[in-house]
PDB file of C-alpha atoms in Angstrom:
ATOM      1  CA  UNK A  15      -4.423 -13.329   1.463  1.00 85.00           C
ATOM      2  CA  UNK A  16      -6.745 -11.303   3.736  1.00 90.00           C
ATOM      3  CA  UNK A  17      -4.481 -10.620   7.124  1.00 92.00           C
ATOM      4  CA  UNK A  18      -6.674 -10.578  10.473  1.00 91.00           C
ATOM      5  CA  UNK A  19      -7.238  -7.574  12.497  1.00 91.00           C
ATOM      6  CA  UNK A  20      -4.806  -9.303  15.511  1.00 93.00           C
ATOM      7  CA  UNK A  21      -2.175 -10.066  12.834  1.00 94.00           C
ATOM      8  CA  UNK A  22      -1.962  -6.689  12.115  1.00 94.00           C
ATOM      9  CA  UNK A  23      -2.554  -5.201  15.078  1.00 93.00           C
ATOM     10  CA  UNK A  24       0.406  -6.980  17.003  1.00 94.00           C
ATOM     11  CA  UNK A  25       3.831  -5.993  16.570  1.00 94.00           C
ATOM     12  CA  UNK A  26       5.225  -9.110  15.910  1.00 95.00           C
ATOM     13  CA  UNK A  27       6.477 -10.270  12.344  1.00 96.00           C
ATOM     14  CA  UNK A  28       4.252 -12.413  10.219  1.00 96.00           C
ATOM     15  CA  UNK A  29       5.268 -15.993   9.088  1.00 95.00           C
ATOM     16  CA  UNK A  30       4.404 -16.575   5.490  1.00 95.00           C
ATOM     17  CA  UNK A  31       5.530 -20.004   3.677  1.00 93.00           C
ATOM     18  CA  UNK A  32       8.214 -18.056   1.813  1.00 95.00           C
ATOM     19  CA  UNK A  33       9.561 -16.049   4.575  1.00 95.00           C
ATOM     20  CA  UNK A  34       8.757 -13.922   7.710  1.00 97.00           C
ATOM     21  CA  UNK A  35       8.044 -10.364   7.368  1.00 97.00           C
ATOM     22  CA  UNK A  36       7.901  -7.446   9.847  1.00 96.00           C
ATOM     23  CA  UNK A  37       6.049  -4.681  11.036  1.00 95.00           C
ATOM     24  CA  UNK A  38       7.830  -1.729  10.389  1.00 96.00           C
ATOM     25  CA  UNK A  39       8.000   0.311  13.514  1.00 97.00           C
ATOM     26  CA  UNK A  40       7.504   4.347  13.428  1.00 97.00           C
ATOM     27  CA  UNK A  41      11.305   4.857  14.085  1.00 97.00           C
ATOM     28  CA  UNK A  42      12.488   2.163  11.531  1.00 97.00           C
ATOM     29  CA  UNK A  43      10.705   4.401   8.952  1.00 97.00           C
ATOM     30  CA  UNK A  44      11.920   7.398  10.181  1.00 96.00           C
ATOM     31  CA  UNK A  45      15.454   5.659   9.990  1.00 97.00           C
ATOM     32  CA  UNK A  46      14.459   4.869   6.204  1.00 96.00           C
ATOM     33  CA  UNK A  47      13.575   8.844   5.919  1.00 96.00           C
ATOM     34  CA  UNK A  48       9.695   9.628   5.481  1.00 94.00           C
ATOM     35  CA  UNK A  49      10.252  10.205   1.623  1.00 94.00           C
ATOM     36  CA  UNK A  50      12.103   6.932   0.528  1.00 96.00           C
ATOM     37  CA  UNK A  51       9.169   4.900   2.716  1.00 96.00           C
ATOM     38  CA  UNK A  52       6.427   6.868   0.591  1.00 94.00           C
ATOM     39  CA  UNK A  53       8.518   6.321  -2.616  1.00 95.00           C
ATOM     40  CA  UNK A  54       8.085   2.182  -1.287  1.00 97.00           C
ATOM     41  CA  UNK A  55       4.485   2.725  -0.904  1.00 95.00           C
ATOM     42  CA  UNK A  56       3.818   4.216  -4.116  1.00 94.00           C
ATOM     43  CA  UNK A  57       5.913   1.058  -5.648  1.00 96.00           C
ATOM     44  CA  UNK A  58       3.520  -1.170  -3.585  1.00 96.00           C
ATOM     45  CA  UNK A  59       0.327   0.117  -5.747  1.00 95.00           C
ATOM     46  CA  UNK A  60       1.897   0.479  -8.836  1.00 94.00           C
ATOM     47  CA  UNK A  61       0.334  -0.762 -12.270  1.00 92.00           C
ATOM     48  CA  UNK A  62       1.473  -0.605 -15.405  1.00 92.00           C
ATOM     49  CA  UNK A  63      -0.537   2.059 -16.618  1.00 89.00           C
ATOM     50  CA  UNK A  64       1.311   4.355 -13.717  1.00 88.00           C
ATOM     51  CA  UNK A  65       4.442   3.313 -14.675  1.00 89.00           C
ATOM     52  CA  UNK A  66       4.051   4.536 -18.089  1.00 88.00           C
ATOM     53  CA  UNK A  67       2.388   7.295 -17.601  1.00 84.00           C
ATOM     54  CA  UNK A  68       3.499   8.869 -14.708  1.00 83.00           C
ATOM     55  CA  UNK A  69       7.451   7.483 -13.438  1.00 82.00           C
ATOM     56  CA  UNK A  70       8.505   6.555 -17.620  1.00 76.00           C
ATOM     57  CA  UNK A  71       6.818   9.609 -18.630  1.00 69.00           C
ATOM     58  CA  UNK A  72       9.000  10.768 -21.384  1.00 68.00           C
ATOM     59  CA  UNK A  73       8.988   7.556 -23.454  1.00 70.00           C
ATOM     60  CA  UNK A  74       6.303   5.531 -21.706  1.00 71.00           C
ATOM     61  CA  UNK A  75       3.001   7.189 -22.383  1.00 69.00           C
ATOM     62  CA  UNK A  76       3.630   7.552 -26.011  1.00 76.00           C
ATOM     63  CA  UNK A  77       3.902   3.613 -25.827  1.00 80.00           C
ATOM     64  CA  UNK A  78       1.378   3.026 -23.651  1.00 82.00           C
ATOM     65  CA  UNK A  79      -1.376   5.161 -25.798  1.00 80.00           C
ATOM     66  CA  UNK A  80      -0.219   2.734 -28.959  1.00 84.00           C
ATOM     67  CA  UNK A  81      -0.760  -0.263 -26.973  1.00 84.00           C
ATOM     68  CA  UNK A  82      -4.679  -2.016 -27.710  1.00 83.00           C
ATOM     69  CA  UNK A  83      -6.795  -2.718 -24.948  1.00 80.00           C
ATOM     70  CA  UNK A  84      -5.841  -6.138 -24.906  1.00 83.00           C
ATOM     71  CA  UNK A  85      -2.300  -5.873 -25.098  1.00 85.00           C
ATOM     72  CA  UNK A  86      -2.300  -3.335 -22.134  1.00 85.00           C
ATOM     73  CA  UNK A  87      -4.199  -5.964 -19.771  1.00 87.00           C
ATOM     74  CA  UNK A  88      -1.537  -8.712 -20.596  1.00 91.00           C
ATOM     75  CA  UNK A  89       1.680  -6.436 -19.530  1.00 92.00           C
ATOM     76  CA  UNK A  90       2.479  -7.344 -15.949  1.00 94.00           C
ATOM     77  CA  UNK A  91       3.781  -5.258 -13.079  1.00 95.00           C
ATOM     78  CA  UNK A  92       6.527  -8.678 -13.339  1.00 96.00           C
ATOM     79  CA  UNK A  93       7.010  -7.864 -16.474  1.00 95.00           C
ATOM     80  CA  UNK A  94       8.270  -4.507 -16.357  1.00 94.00           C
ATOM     81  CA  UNK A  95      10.455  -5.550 -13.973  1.00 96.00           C
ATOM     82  CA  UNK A  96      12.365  -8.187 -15.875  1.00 95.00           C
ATOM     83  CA  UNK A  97      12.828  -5.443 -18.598  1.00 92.00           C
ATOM     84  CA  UNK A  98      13.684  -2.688 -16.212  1.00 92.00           C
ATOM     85  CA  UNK A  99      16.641  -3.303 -14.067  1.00 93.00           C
ATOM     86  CA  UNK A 100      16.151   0.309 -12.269  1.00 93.00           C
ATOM     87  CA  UNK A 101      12.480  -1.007 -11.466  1.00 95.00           C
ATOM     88  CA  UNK A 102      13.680  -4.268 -10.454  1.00 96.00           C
ATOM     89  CA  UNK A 103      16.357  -2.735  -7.903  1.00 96.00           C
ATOM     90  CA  UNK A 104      13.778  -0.739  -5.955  1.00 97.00           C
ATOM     91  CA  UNK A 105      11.098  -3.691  -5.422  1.00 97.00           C
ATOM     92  CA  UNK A 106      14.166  -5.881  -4.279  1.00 97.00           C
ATOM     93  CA  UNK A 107      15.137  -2.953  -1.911  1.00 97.00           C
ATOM     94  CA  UNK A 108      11.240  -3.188  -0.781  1.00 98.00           C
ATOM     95  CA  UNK A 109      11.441  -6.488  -0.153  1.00 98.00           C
ATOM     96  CA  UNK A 110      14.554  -6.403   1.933  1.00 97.00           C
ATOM     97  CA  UNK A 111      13.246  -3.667   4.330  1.00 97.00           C
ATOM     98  CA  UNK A 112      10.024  -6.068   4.766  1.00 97.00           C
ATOM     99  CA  UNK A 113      11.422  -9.316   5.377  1.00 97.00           C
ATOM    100  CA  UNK A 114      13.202 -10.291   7.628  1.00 96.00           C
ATOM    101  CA  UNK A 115      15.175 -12.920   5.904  1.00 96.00           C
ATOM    102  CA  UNK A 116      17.721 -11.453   2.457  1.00 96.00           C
ATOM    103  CA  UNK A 117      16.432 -11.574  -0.401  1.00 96.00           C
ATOM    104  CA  UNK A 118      18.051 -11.660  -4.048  1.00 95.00           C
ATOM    105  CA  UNK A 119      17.240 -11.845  -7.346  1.00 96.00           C
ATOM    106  CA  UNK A 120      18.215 -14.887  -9.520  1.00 93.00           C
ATOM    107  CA  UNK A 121      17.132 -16.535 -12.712  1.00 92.00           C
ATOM    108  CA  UNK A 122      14.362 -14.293 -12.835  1.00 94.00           C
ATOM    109  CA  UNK A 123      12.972 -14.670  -9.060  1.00 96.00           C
ATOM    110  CA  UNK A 124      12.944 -13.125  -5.967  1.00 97.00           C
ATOM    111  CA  UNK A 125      14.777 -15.510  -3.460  1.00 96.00           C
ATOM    112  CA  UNK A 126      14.335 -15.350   0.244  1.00 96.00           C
ATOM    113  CA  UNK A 127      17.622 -16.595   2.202  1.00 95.00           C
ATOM    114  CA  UNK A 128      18.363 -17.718   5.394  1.00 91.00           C
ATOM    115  CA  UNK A 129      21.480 -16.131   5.843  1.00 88.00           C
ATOM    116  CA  UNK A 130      23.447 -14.057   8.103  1.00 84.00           C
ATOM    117  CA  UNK A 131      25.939 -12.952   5.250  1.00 85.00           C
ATOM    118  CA  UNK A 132      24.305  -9.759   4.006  1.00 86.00           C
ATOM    119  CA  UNK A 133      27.771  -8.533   2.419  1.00 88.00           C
ATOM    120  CA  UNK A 134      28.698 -11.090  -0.121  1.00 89.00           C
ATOM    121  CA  UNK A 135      27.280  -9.859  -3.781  1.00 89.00           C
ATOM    122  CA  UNK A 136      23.789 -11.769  -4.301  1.00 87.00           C
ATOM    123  CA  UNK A 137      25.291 -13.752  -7.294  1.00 86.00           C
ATOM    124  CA  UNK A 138      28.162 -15.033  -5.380  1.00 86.00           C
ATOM    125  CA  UNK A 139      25.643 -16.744  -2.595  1.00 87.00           C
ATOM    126  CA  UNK A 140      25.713 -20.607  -2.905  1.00 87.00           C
ATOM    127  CA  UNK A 141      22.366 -21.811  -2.438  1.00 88.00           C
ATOM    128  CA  UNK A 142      20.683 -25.149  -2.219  1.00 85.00           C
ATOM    129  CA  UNK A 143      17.460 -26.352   0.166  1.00 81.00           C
ATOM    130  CA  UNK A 144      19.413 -25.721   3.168  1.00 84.00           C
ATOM    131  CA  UNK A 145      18.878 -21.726   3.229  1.00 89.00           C
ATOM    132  CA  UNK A 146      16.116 -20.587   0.090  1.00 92.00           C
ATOM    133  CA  UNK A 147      13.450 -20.733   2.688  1.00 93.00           C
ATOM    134  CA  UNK A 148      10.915 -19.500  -0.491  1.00 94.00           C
ATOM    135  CA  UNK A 149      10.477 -17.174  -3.976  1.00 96.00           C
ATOM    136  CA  UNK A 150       8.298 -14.751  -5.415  1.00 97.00           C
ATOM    137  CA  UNK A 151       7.659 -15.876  -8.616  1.00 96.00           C
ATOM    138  CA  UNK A 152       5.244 -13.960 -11.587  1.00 95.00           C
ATOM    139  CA  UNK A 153       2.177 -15.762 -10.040  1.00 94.00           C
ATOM    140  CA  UNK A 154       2.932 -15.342  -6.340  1.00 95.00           C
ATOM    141  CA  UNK A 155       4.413 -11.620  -6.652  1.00 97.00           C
ATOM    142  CA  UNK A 156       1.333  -9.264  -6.872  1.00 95.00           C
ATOM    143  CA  UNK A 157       0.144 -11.460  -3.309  1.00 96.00           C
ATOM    144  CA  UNK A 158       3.128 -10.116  -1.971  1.00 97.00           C
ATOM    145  CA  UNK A 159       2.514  -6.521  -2.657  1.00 97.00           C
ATOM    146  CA  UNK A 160      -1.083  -6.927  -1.468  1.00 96.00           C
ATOM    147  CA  UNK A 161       0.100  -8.113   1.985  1.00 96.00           C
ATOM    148  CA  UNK A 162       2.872  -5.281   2.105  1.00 97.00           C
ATOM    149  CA  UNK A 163      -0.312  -2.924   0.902  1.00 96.00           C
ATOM    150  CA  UNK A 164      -2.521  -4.546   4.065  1.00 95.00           C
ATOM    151  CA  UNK A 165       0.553  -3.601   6.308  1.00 95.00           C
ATOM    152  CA  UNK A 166       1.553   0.370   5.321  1.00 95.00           C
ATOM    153  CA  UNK A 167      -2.444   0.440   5.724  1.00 92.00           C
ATOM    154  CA  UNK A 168      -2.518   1.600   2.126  1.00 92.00           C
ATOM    155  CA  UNK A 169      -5.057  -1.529   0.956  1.00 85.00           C
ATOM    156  CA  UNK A 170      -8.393   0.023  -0.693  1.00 72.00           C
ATOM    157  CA  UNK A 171     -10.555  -0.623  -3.258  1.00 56.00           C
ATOM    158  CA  UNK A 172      -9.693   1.766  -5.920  1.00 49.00           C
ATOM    159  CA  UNK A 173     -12.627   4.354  -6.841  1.00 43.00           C
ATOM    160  CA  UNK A 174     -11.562   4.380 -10.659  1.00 43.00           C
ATOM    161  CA  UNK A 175     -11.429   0.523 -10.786  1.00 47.00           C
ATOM    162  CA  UNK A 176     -14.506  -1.069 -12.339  1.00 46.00           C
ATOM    163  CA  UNK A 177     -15.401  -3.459 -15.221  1.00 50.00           C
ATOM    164  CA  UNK A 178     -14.392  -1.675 -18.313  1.00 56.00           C
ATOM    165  CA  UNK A 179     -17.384  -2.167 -20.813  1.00 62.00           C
ATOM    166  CA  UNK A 180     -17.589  -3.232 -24.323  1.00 61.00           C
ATOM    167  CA  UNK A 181     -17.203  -1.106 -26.802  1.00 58.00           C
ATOM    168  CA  UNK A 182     -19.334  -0.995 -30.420  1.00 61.00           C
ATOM    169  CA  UNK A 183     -16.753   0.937 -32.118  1.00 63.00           C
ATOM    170  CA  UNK A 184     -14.009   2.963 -31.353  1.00 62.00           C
ATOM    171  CA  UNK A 185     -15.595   6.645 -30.802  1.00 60.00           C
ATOM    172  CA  UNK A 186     -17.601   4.947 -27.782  1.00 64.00           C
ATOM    173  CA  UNK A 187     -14.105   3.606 -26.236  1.00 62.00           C
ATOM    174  CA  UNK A 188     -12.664   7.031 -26.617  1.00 63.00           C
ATOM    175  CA  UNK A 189     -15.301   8.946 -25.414  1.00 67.00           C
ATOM    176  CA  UNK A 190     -15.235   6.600 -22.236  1.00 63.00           C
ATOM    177  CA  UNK A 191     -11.644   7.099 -22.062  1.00 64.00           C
ATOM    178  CA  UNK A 192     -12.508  11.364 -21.960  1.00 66.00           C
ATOM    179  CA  UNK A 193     -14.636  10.267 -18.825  1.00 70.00           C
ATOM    180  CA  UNK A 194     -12.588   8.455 -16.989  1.00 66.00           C
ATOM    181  CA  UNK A 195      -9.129  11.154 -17.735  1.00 64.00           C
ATOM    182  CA  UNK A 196     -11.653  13.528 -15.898  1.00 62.00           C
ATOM    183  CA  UNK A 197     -12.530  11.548 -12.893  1.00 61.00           C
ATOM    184  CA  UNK A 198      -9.199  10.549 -12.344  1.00 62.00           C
ATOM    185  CA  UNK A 199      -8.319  14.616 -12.612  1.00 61.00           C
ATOM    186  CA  UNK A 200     -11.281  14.611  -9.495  1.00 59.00           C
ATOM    187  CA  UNK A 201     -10.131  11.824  -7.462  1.00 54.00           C
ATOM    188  CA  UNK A 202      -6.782  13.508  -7.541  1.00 57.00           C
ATOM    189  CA  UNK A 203      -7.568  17.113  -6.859  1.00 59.00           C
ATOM    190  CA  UNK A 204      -9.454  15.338  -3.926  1.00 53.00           C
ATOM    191  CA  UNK A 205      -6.364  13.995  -3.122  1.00 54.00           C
ATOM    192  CA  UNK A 206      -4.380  16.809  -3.238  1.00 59.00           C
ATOM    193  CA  UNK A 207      -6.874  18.837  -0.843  1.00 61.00           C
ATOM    194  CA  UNK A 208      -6.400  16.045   1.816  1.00 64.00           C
ATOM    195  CA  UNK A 209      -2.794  15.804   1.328  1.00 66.00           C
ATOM    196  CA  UNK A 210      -1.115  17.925   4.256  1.00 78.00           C
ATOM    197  CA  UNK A 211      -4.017  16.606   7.191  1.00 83.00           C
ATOM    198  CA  UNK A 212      -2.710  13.182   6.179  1.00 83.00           C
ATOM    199  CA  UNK A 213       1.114  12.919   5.985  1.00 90.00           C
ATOM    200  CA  UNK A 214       2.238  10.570   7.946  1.00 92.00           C
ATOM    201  CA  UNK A 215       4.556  12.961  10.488  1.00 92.00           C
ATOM    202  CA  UNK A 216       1.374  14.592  10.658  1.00 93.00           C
ATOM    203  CA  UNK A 217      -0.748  11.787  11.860  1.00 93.00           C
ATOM    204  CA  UNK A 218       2.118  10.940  13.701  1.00 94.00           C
ATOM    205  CA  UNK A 219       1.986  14.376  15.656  1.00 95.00           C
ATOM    206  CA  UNK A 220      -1.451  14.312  16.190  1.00 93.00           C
ATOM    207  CA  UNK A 221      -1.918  10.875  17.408  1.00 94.00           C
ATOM    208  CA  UNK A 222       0.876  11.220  20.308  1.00 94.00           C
ATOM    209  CA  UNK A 223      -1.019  14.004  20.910  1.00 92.00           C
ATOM    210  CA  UNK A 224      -4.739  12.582  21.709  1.00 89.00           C
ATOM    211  CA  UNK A 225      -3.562   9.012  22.756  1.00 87.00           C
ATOM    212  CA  UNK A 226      -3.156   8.255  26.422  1.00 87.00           C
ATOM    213  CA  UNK A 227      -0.103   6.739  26.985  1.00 89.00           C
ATOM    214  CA  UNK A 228       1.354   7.874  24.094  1.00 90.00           C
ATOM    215  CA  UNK A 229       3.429  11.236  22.923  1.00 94.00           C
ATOM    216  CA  UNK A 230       6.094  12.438  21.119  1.00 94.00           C
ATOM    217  CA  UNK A 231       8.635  10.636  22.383  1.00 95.00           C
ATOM    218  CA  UNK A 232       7.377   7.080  22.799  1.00 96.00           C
ATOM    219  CA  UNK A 233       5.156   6.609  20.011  1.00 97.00           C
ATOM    220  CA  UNK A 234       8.335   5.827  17.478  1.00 97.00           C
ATOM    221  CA  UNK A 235       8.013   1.964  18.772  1.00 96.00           C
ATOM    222  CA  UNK A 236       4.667   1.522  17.480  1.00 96.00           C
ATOM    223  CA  UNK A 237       4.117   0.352  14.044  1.00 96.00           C
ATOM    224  CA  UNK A 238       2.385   2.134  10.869  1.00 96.00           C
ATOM    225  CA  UNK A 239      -0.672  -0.130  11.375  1.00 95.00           C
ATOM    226  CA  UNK A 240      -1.079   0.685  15.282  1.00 95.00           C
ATOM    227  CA  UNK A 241      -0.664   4.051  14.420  1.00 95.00           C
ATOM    228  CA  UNK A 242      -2.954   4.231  11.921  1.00 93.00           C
ATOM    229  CA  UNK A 243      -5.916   2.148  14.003  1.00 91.00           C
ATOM    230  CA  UNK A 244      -5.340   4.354  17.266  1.00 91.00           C
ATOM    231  CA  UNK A 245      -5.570   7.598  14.586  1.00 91.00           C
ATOM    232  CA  UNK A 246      -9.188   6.134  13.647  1.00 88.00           C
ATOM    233  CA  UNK A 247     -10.016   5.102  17.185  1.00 86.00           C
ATOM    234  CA  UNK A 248      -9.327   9.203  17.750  1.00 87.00           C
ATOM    235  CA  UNK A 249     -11.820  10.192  14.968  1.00 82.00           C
ATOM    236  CA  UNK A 250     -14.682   7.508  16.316  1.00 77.00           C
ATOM    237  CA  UNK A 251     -14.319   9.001  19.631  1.00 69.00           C
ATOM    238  CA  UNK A 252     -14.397  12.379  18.710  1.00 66.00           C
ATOM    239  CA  UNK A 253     -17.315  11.602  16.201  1.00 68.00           C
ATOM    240  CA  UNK A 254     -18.939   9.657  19.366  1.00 64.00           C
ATOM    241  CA  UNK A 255     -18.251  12.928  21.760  1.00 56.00           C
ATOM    242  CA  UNK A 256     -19.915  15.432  19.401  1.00 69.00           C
ATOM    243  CA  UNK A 257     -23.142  13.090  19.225  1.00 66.00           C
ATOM    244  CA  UNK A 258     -23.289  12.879  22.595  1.00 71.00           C
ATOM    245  CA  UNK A 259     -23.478  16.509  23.228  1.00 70.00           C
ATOM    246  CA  UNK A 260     -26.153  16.521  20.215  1.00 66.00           C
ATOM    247  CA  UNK A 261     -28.191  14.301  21.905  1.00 66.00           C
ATOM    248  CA  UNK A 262     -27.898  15.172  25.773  1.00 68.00           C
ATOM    249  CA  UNK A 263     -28.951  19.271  24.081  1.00 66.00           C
ATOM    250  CA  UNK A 264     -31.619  18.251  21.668  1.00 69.00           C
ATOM    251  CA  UNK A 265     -32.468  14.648  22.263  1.00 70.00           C
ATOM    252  CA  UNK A 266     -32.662  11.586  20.035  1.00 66.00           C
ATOM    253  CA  UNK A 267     -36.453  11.265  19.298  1.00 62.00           C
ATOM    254  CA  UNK A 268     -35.512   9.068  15.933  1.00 67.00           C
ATOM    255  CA  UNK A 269     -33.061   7.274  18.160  1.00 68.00           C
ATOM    256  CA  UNK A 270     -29.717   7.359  15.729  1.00 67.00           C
ATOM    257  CA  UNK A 271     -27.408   7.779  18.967  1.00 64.00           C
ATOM    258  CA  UNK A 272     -25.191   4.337  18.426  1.00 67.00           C
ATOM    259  CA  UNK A 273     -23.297   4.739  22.242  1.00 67.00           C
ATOM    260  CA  UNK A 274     -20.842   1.954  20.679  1.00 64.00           C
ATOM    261  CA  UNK A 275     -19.383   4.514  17.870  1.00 64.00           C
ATOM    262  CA  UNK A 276     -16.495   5.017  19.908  1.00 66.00           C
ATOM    263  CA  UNK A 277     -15.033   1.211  19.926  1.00 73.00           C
ATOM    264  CA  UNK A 278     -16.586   0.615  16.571  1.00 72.00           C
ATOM    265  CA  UNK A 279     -14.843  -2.145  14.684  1.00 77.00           C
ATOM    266  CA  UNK A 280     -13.504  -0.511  11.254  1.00 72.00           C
ATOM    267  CA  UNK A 281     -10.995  -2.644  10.064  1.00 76.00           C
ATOM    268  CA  UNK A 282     -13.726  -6.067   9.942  1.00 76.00           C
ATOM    269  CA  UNK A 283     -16.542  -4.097   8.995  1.00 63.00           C
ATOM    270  CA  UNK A 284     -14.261  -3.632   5.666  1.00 53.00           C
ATOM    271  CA  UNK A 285     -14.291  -7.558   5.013  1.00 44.00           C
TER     272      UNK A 285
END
């Protein structure tokens, strides 16, 4: 489910069938901590090739190396987490920072309740149609994540993710694999180079200080995704500034001025 630009943009919380979820404001995640909200984000885009080989290191990547191609593309994200108790804790502690309602797990499934009564142990609830407003089940889970991903802005189309070929024998699959370990090693050290200019305290900092009407103070009631669209409204602008300049000093004789950089629309141009 592709969210609108308005959705997003306003503040209010988003009615699904299953449940309502919010937009985190600035202070909310500050009252989470920065580090536990990026620990949620990195949950939100997790596969389970990361699982295993990055956060079940020790005993994961041995398995997940044995594991053929096939075999690997059939394990679920929903999977792991009806194995993995630890795992399934921290996507139900997700959950209940995004949505509004509570939500519990039972008999395999995420429940959404309407309920008040956030103290009484989830398996002590009685339930019937009068408060499960929806589930997450296997099928409807990974749409879930995609929406949360839409809504921490951390949606993209993966630069490592494309059709994996056919192989005619297995020292053409492993030489492919040798490729791909080393772009991955790029995208990364890309990553890691960008890393400081683009924590989130620091975008934080630097929006208050180029927005009008916003600073320091008063930007902590604004949620991740205005945050995040006023930071790239900052970079159009100053883009659209340093053209201008360009243009009023040396002129525009193949006429690539675009005067409308500055309000470009980003976020739909991505559709």
């Amino acid at each position: 489910m592709k969210l609108d630009y308005y959705t997003l943009l306003c503040p209010e919380p988003i009615s699904l069938s299953i449940g309502t979820i919010k937009q985190p404001t600035l202070r909310e995640i500050g009252e989470l901590t920065f580090p536990k909200f990026g620990m949620y984000q990195v949950y939100l885009k997790l596969t389970p090739k990361n699982y295993y080989e990055y956060l079940n290191k020790e005993q994961g990547e041995k398995y997940w190396d044995i594991l053929q191609d096939d075999q690997k593309n059939e394990i679920t994200l929903y999977d792991i987490i009806l194995i993995e108790k630890s795992v399934c804790y921290i996507y139900l502690e997700i959950l209940n920072f995004f949505f509004i309602e509570r939500v519990i797990f039972r008999d395999n499934l995420f429940l959404i309740i309407n309920t008040t009564d956030y103290e009484t142990p989830a398996e002590e609830l009685e339930l019937d149609r009068s408060n499960v407003k929806g589930l997450i089940n296997p099928s409807t889970f990974q749409d879930v994540l995609d929406i949360l991903q839409q809504i921490c802005c951390i949606k993209s189309e993966d630069p490592l993710e494309e059709a994996k070929p056919k192989f005619k024998n297995a020292k053409a699959r492993k030489l492919y694999e040798r490729m791909l370990k080393a772009k991955e090693k790029e995208v990364k050290k890309q990553e890691k180079k960008d890393f400081l200019n683009m924590t989130l305290p620091n975008i934080i900092s630097a929006t208050a200080a180029k927005t009008p009407g916003l600073n320091i103070i008063n930007i902590w009631d604004a949620t991740l995704f205005q945050l995040y669209d006023q930071f790239e409204k900052i970079r159009n602008d100053d883009a659209h500034y340093m053209n201008s300049v360009r243009v009023a000093v040396w002129g525009d004789e193949k006429n690539q001025f675009d005067p409308s950089l500055w309000y470009k629309n980003n976020f739909d141009k991505q559709l």
